[in-house]
Coordinates of C-alpha atoms in Angstrom, one line a residue:
X2 CA 0.0 0.0 0.0
X3 CA 1.2 3.5 -0.8
X4 CA 2.0 6.2 1.8
X5 CA -0.5 8.3 3.7
X6 CA 0.2 11.0 1.1
X7 CA -1.4 8.8 -1.5
X8 CA -4.3 8.3 0.9
X9 CA -4.9 12.0 1.2
X10 CA -4.5 12.7 -2.5
X11 CA -6.8 9.9 -3.7
X12 CA -9.3 9.9 -0.8
X13 CA -13.0 9.9 -1.7
X14 CA -14.5 13.4 -1.2
X15 CA -18.2 14.3 -1.3
X16 CA -17.6 17.0 -3.9
X17 CA -16.9 14.2 -6.4
X18 CA -20.6 13.4 -6.3
X19 CA -22.1 16.8 -5.4
X20 CA -24.1 17.3 -8.5
X21 CA -25.8 13.9 -8.4
X22 CA -26.6 14.5 -4.8
X23 CA -28.1 17.9 -5.6
X24 CA -30.2 16.5 -8.4
X25 CA -31.4 13.7 -6.1
X26 CA -32.3 16.2 -3.4
X27 CA -34.1 18.4 -6.0
X28 CA -36.1 15.4 -7.3
X29 CA -37.1 14.5 -3.7
X30 CA -38.1 18.1 -2.9
X31 CA -40.1 18.4 -6.0
X32 CA -41.9 15.1 -5.2
X33 CA -42.6 16.3 -1.7
X34 CA -44.1 19.6 -3.0
X35 CA -46.2 18.1 -5.8
X36 CA -47.2 14.6 -4.6
X37 CA -50.2 15.7 -2.6
X38 CA -51.6 17.6 -5.6
X39 CA -51.3 14.9 -8.2
X40 CA -54.5 13.6 -9.7
X41 CA -55.4 9.9 -10.1
X42 CA -54.2 8.8 -12.6
X43 CA -51.1 10.8 -13.5
X44 CA -50.5 11.6 -17.1
X45 CA -46.8 10.8 -17.8
X46 CA -46.6 10.5 -21.6
X47 CA -47.6 13.1 -24.1
X48 CA -48.3 13.4 -27.8
X49 CA -46.4 16.0 -29.9
X50 CA -49.3 18.5 -29.3
X51 CA -48.9 18.1 -25.5
X52 CA -52.0 16.0 -24.9
X53 CA -51.5 13.1 -22.6
X54 CA -51.8 9.6 -23.9
X55 CA -50.5 7.4 -21.1
X56 CA -51.3 7.4 -17.4
X57 CA -50.1 5.7 -14.2
X58 CA -51.1 5.6 -10.6
X59 CA -49.2 8.3 -8.6
X60 CA -47.2 5.9 -6.4
X61 CA -45.9 4.0 -9.4
X62 CA -45.0 7.1 -11.3
X63 CA -43.0 8.4 -8.4
X64 CA -41.2 5.1 -8.1
X65 CA -40.4 5.3 -11.8
X66 CA -38.9 8.8 -11.4
X67 CA -37.1 8.5 -8.1
X68 CA -35.5 5.0 -8.3
X69 CA -33.3 6.0 -11.3
X70 CA -32.2 9.1 -9.4
X71 CA -31.2 7.0 -6.4
X72 CA -29.5 4.4 -8.6
X73 CA -27.6 7.0 -10.6
X74 CA -26.4 8.8 -7.4
X75 CA -25.4 5.5 -5.8
X76 CA -23.6 4.5 -8.9
X77 CA -21.7 7.7 -9.0
X78 CA -20.7 7.3 -5.4
X79 CA -19.7 3.7 -5.9
X80 CA -17.6 4.5 -9.0
X81 CA -15.7 7.4 -7.4
X82 CA -15.1 5.4 -4.2
X83 CA -13.8 2.4 -6.2
X84 CA -11.5 4.7 -8.3
X85 CA -10.2 6.3 -5.2
X86 CA -9.4 2.9 -3.5
X87 CA -7.7 1.6 -6.7
X88 CA -5.7 4.8 -7.1
X89 CA -4.6 4.6 -3.4
X90 CA -3.4 1.1 -3.8
X91 CA -1.7 1.3 -7.2
X92 CA -0.7 4.9 -8.0
X93 CA 2.2 6.9 -6.6
X94 CA 1.1 10.6 -6.2
X95 CA 4.6 11.8 -7.2
X96 CA 4.6 9.9 -10.6
X97 CA 1.2 11.0 -11.9
X98 CA 0.8 13.5 -14.7
X99 CA -2.9 14.2 -14.5
X100 CA -4.4 15.0 -11.1
X101 CA -6.8 12.1 -10.4
X102 CA -8.9 14.3 -8.2
X103 CA -10.0 16.2 -11.4
X104 CA -10.8 12.9 -13.1
X105 CA -12.8 11.7 -10.1
X106 CA -14.6 15.1 -9.9
X107 CA -15.6 14.8 -13.5
X108 CA -16.4 11.1 -13.4
X109 CA -18.6 11.3 -10.3
X110 CA -20.5 14.4 -11.4
X111 CA -21.0 13.4 -15.1
X112 CA -23.9 11.3 -14.0
X113 CA -25.8 14.5 -13.2
X114 CA -26.3 15.0 -16.9
X115 CA -28.9 12.2 -17.0
X116 CA -30.3 13.3 -13.7
X117 CA -30.9 16.9 -14.9
X118 CA -32.9 15.5 -17.8
X119 CA -34.9 13.3 -15.4
X120 CA -35.6 16.2 -13.1
X121 CA -36.8 18.3 -16.0
X122 CA -39.2 15.5 -17.1
X123 CA -40.4 15.2 -13.5
X124 CA -41.1 18.9 -13.2
X125 CA -42.8 19.0 -16.6
X126 CA -45.1 16.1 -15.6
X127 CA -45.8 17.6 -12.2
X128 CA -46.7 20.9 -13.8
X129 CA -49.0 19.3 -16.4
X130 CA -50.8 17.2 -13.8
X131 CA -51.3 20.1 -11.4
X132 CA -51.9 23.1 -13.7
X133 CA -52.2 21.6 -17.3
X134 CA -49.1 23.6 -18.5
X135 CA -45.9 22.3 -19.9
X136 CA -42.4 23.8 -19.5
X137 CA -41.3 25.9 -22.5
X138 CA -38.9 23.4 -24.1
X139 CA -39.8 19.9 -25.1
X140 CA -38.0 17.2 -23.3
X141 CA -36.1 16.2 -26.4
X142 CA -34.8 19.7 -27.1
X143 CA -33.9 20.1 -23.4
X144 CA -32.0 16.7 -23.4
X145 CA -30.1 17.7 -26.6
X146 CA -29.1 21.0 -25.0
X147 CA -27.9 19.2 -21.9
X148 CA -25.9 16.7 -23.9
X149 CA -24.3 19.3 -26.1
X150 CA -23.3 21.4 -23.1
X151 CA -22.0 18.2 -21.4
X152 CA -20.0 17.3 -24.5
X153 CA -18.5 20.8 -24.6
X154 CA -17.4 20.5 -21.0
X155 CA -16.0 17.0 -21.6
X156 CA -14.2 18.3 -24.7
X157 CA -12.7 21.2 -22.8
X158 CA -11.6 18.8 -20.0
X159 CA -10.0 16.5 -22.5
X160 CA -8.1 19.3 -24.3
X161 CA -6.8 20.6 -21.0
X162 CA -5.7 17.2 -19.8
X163 CA -3.9 16.5 -23.2
X164 CA -2.1 19.8 -22.9
X165 CA -1.0 18.8 -19.4
X166 CA 0.3 15.4 -20.7
X167 CA 2.1 17.0 -23.6
X168 CA 3.7 19.6 -21.3
X169 CA 4.9 16.9 -19.0
X170 CA 6.4 14.9 -21.9
X171 CA 8.4 17.9 -23.0
X172 CA 10.0 18.1 -19.5

């Protein structure tokens, strides 16, 4: 096992999964706010014109929306925890080129992209069922925007890391 320095450099930190935790908390808060006002049954699927065409009982709908949030958050936590343990065991902090804390921060929080889309869908369904209005953007357009922004962030991260690697190779 590596030194205590490796333990401090590669240790799991909650900031590595802060965005998934925030999205999970937001989904739970939205559910707590809207659940009592949901009709029976809940419209959860809509035609292109915004009219509902599929319904579910409120409890089942909430289960469909919150279980993926919990699983994504748990997966992000497990992934970053495993990465930190493997890094502690096999990597020497003095010999690394790219800071693994940045990689764990990105990896753990990347899950939030899917969670943001789920929270948007949840809010849109809640709003439709309580006030018969939809959010401004369709779910598809919103998902595309989130994925493009996420791709730009990942691309910027990749370019920055490659510059770091190239600079270390010159030295």
